[in-house]
Coordinates of C-alpha atoms in Angstrom, one line a residue:
L1 CA 74.1 85.5 106.8
T2 CA 75.2 86.5 110.3
A3 CA 76.7 89.7 108.9
I4 CA 73.3 90.5 107.5
C5 CA 71.7 89.9 110.9
V6 CA 74.2 92.3 112.6
T7 CA 73.7 94.9 109.9
R8 CA 69.9 94.9 110.1
L9 CA 70.0 95.1 114.0
D10 CA 72.2 98.2 114.1
G11 CA 70.3 99.9 111.3
S12 CA 73.1 100.1 108.8
S13 CA 72.7 99.7 105.1
R14 CA 76.4 99.0 104.3
R15 CA 75.9 95.2 104.0
K16 CA 73.2 95.7 101.4
D17 CA 75.5 98.0 99.4
L18 CA 78.3 95.3 99.5
W19 CA 75.9 92.7 98.2
T20 CA 74.8 94.9 95.3
F21 CA 78.3 95.8 94.4
G22 CA 79.5 92.2 94.5
I23 CA 76.7 91.0 92.3
S24 CA 77.3 93.8 89.8
Q25 CA 81.0 92.9 89.6
L26 CA 80.2 89.2 89.1
L27 CA 77.8 90.1 86.3
R28 CA 80.6 91.8 84.5
R29 CA 82.9 88.7 84.6
S30 CA 80.7 85.6 85.1
K31 CA 79.6 83.1 82.5
H32 CA 76.4 82.6 84.5
K33 CA 74.8 86.0 83.7
T34 CA 71.2 84.7 83.5
E35 CA 71.2 83.1 86.9
L36 CA 73.0 86.1 88.5
K37 CA 70.5 88.5 87.0
K38 CA 67.6 86.5 88.4
F39 CA 69.2 86.4 91.8
Q40 CA 69.9 90.1 91.7
R41 CA 66.3 90.9 90.9
T42 CA 64.9 88.7 93.6
Y43 CA 67.3 90.1 96.2
Q44 CA 66.5 93.7 95.3
D45 CA 62.8 93.1 95.4
T46 CA 63.0 91.4 98.8
M47 CA 65.1 94.2 100.2
K48 CA 62.4 96.7 99.4
V49 CA 60.0 94.7 101.5
F50 CA 62.2 93.8 104.4
T51 CA 63.2 97.2 105.5
S52 CA 61.8 97.1 109.1
G53 CA 62.6 95.0 112.1
Y54 CA 59.1 93.6 112.0
H55 CA 60.0 91.4 109.0
F56 CA 63.4 90.4 110.4
A57 CA 62.7 86.7 111.0
L58 CA 61.2 86.2 107.5
F59 CA 64.2 88.1 106.0
L60 CA 66.6 85.6 107.6
L61 CA 64.8 82.7 105.9
A62 CA 64.8 84.5 102.6
S63 CA 68.5 85.3 102.9
A64 CA 69.3 81.6 103.4
S65 CA 67.5 80.8 100.2
F66 CA 69.2 83.6 98.3
S67 CA 72.6 82.3 99.6
N68 CA 71.9 78.9 98.0
Q69 CA 70.9 80.6 94.7
F70 CA 74.0 82.8 94.8
N71 CA 76.4 79.9 95.4
A72 CA 74.8 77.9 92.5
A73 CA 74.9 80.8 90.2
T74 CA 78.6 81.6 90.8
A75 CA 79.9 78.0 91.0
E76 CA 82.6 77.1 88.4
E77 CA 82.1 74.3 86.0
E78 CA 84.9 72.2 87.6
P79 CA 83.6 70.9 91.0
C80 CA 85.7 71.2 94.1
A81 CA 86.9 67.9 95.6
P82 CA 85.0 67.1 98.8
V83 CA 87.1 67.5 101.9
S84 CA 87.1 65.0 104.8
T85 CA 87.2 65.9 108.5
V86 CA 89.1 64.0 111.1
T87 CA 87.7 60.7 112.2
D88 CA 87.4 59.6 115.8
F89 CA 87.5 63.3 116.7
D90 CA 88.2 63.9 120.4
V91 CA 86.3 67.1 121.0
D92 CA 87.3 67.2 124.7
S93 CA 91.0 67.2 123.8
F94 CA 90.5 69.7 121.0
V95 CA 88.8 72.3 123.3
S96 CA 91.1 71.6 126.3
K97 CA 93.6 74.4 125.6
P98 CA 93.8 77.6 123.5
W99 CA 94.6 77.6 119.8
Y100 CA 96.8 80.2 118.2
A101 CA 96.4 81.0 114.5
H102 CA 99.6 81.3 112.6
Q103 CA 98.0 81.6 109.1
Q104 CA 94.5 82.4 108.1
A105 CA 92.3 83.5 105.2
P106 CA 90.6 86.9 105.4
T107 CA 86.9 86.9 106.3
E108 CA 84.2 89.5 106.9
Y109 CA 84.8 89.4 110.6
V110 CA 88.7 89.1 110.5
P111 CA 90.1 91.1 107.6
I112 CA 93.8 90.9 106.9
E113 CA 94.3 94.1 108.9
R114 CA 93.5 92.1 112.1
N115 CA 96.0 89.3 111.5
Y116 CA 97.6 89.9 114.9
C117 CA 97.4 87.6 118.0
T118 CA 94.4 85.6 116.8
R119 CA 93.5 82.9 119.2
A120 CA 90.5 80.8 120.1
K121 CA 89.6 79.4 123.6
Y122 CA 86.9 76.9 124.2
N123 CA 84.9 75.6 127.2
K124 CA 82.7 72.5 127.0
R125 CA 79.7 73.2 129.1
E126 CA 78.3 71.0 131.7
S127 CA 74.8 71.7 130.4
N128 CA 73.7 73.0 127.0
T129 CA 72.5 76.6 126.5
F130 CA 68.8 77.3 126.0
L131 CA 69.3 77.0 122.3
G132 CA 71.2 73.7 122.6
Y133 CA 74.9 74.8 122.2
E134 CA 77.4 72.6 124.0
I135 CA 80.6 74.7 123.8
D136 CA 81.5 78.3 124.7
V137 CA 83.9 80.0 122.3
D138 CA 86.1 83.0 123.1
N139 CA 87.7 84.5 120.0
Y140 CA 90.3 87.2 120.1
T141 CA 92.3 89.2 117.6
Q142 CA 94.1 92.5 117.3
D143 CA 95.1 95.0 114.6
A144 CA 98.6 96.6 114.3
E145 CA 97.7 99.3 116.8
G146 CA 96.7 96.8 119.5
N147 CA 92.9 97.4 119.2
K148 CA 91.1 94.3 120.4
Y149 CA 88.4 92.5 118.4
G150 CA 86.4 89.3 118.9
G151 CA 84.0 88.1 121.6
Q152 CA 81.9 85.3 122.9
L153 CA 80.3 82.8 120.5
C154 CA 78.7 79.3 120.9
A155 CA 79.4 76.1 119.1
T156 CA 77.6 72.8 118.7
I157 CA 78.9 69.4 117.5
V158 CA 77.3 68.3 114.2
G159 CA 79.5 65.4 113.2
D160 CA 82.9 63.8 113.5
G161 CA 85.3 66.7 113.3
K162 CA 82.4 69.1 112.4
L163 CA 81.3 71.9 114.6
A164 CA 78.9 74.8 113.9
V165 CA 79.6 78.3 115.4
A166 CA 77.3 81.3 115.8
P167 CA 76.5 84.2 118.2
C168 CA 74.8 82.5 121.2
F169 CA 71.5 84.2 120.6
L170 CA 71.0 82.7 117.1
P171 CA 69.4 79.3 116.7
K172 CA 71.7 76.4 115.7
F173 CA 70.3 76.2 112.1
L174 CA 71.9 79.6 111.4
A175 CA 75.3 78.6 112.8
G176 CA 78.3 78.4 110.3
P177 CA 80.4 75.3 109.7
Y178 CA 83.7 74.9 111.4
W179 CA 85.4 71.8 110.1
V180 CA 88.5 70.2 111.6
L181 CA 90.4 68.8 108.5
A182 CA 93.6 67.7 110.3
Y183 CA 94.4 67.5 114.0
E184 CA 97.2 66.0 116.1
E185 CA 97.2 66.9 119.8
E186 CA 100.6 65.3 120.3
R187 CA 102.2 67.7 117.8
G188 CA 99.9 70.5 118.7
F189 CA 98.3 71.5 115.4
A190 CA 95.0 71.8 113.6
L191 CA 93.8 72.7 110.1
V192 CA 90.3 74.1 110.2
S193 CA 88.0 75.2 107.4
G194 CA 84.8 77.1 107.4
G195 CA 83.0 74.2 105.8
Q196 CA 83.4 72.7 102.3
P197 CA 85.5 74.8 99.9
T198 CA 83.1 75.5 96.9
F199 CA 84.8 78.2 94.9
R200 CA 87.4 77.3 92.3
S201 CA 90.2 79.8 92.4
E202 CA 91.1 81.6 89.1
N203 CA 94.8 81.0 89.8
G204 CA 94.3 77.2 89.4
M205 CA 95.7 76.4 92.9
G206 CA 92.5 74.8 94.3
C207 CA 89.3 75.8 96.0
T208 CA 88.3 78.2 98.7
T209 CA 85.4 78.9 101.0
G210 CA 83.8 82.3 100.8
M211 CA 84.9 85.5 102.5
G212 CA 81.7 86.4 104.4
V213 CA 80.7 85.1 107.8
N214 CA 79.2 81.7 107.4
D215 CA 80.9 79.2 105.0
S216 CA 84.2 81.1 105.2
G217 CA 87.6 80.9 106.6
L218 CA 90.7 78.7 106.7
W219 CA 93.1 78.5 109.6
I220 CA 96.4 76.9 110.6
F221 CA 96.3 76.6 114.4
L222 CA 99.1 75.7 116.8
R223 CA 99.0 75.1 120.5
S224 CA 101.9 77.5 121.0
R225 CA 102.3 81.2 120.1
D226 CA 105.8 80.3 119.1
R227 CA 106.1 80.0 115.3
D228 CA 107.1 76.7 113.8
E229 CA 107.8 77.3 110.1
E230 CA 108.5 73.6 109.3
L231 CA 105.2 72.5 110.8
I232 CA 103.3 75.3 109.2
D233 CA 104.7 74.3 105.8
E234 CA 103.7 70.7 106.5
I235 CA 100.1 71.7 107.3
R236 CA 100.0 73.9 104.1
A237 CA 101.0 70.8 102.1
M238 CA 98.1 68.8 103.7
A239 CA 95.7 71.5 102.7
A240 CA 97.0 71.6 99.1
D241 CA 96.6 67.8 98.9
M242 CA 92.9 68.4 99.7
D243 CA 92.6 70.7 96.6
I244 CA 92.5 73.7 98.9
D245 CA 94.0 77.0 97.6
I246 CA 96.5 77.8 100.2
S247 CA 97.5 81.1 98.6
V248 CA 94.5 82.7 100.4
M249 CA 96.2 82.3 103.8
N250 CA 98.3 85.0 105.3
D251 CA 100.7 85.0 108.3
V252 CA 99.4 86.0 111.7
D253 CA 101.8 87.9 114.0
Q254 CA 101.7 86.3 117.4
T255 CA 104.2 88.7 119.0
N256 CA 103.6 91.7 121.3
C257 CA 100.1 90.4 122.2
V258 CA 98.3 92.5 124.8
D259 CA 96.0 89.6 125.9
V260 CA 98.9 87.4 127.1
L261 CA 98.4 88.3 130.7
T262 CA 94.6 87.5 130.7
E263 CA 94.7 84.0 129.2

């Protein structure tokens, strides 16, 4: 949904084309053709109406409804096991130092081509933002040529081990889930998912989140940029035990990072 917001603001129609292409591909392979066709017609009719910035707010609400229809239409018959977040979550400890991704699943905003030097820094605010966010987020990543990506986001605490993250100008109800599934400060690791995995992988290895902006992503974070293969394998096993498809995660190169002097 956030990707749709950005696309509409800069006037591009690329996101619309991706939705249309994705739906057409699913129609070719899915067992749920009736539901998908209904969703496709509704989406296309609405896109004809919401072509100007004047209708932008209503378009956001319509898109949220379409997302629910889309997820329901494409869900596999076998449900994904509910994942649990960490209990007694110490958010102050969690945000106290930077996290470095050593494996992550591709998303709309961090495709596999940007699997270099990914890190997240947090700052718990003394007072909330105007929209009620409690935590500042600074995300950073690079591509192979050293080009920098990322920026400032905001986060809010929604439950034990559950955060929601969004651009700071968006209201909290549009923020995407950011769930801490495993975390040990003493050992310096965290397993984080972009919400509940809802898509059963065709390879039979478990479930995944989406690949868009909200409800997407899976990360293995360490406190250190130094790679610890034994610990990473242990965290991957934790994720597999939660019925998560760990095959979607790819290595992140944490060497030769140009931001090292600015952290």
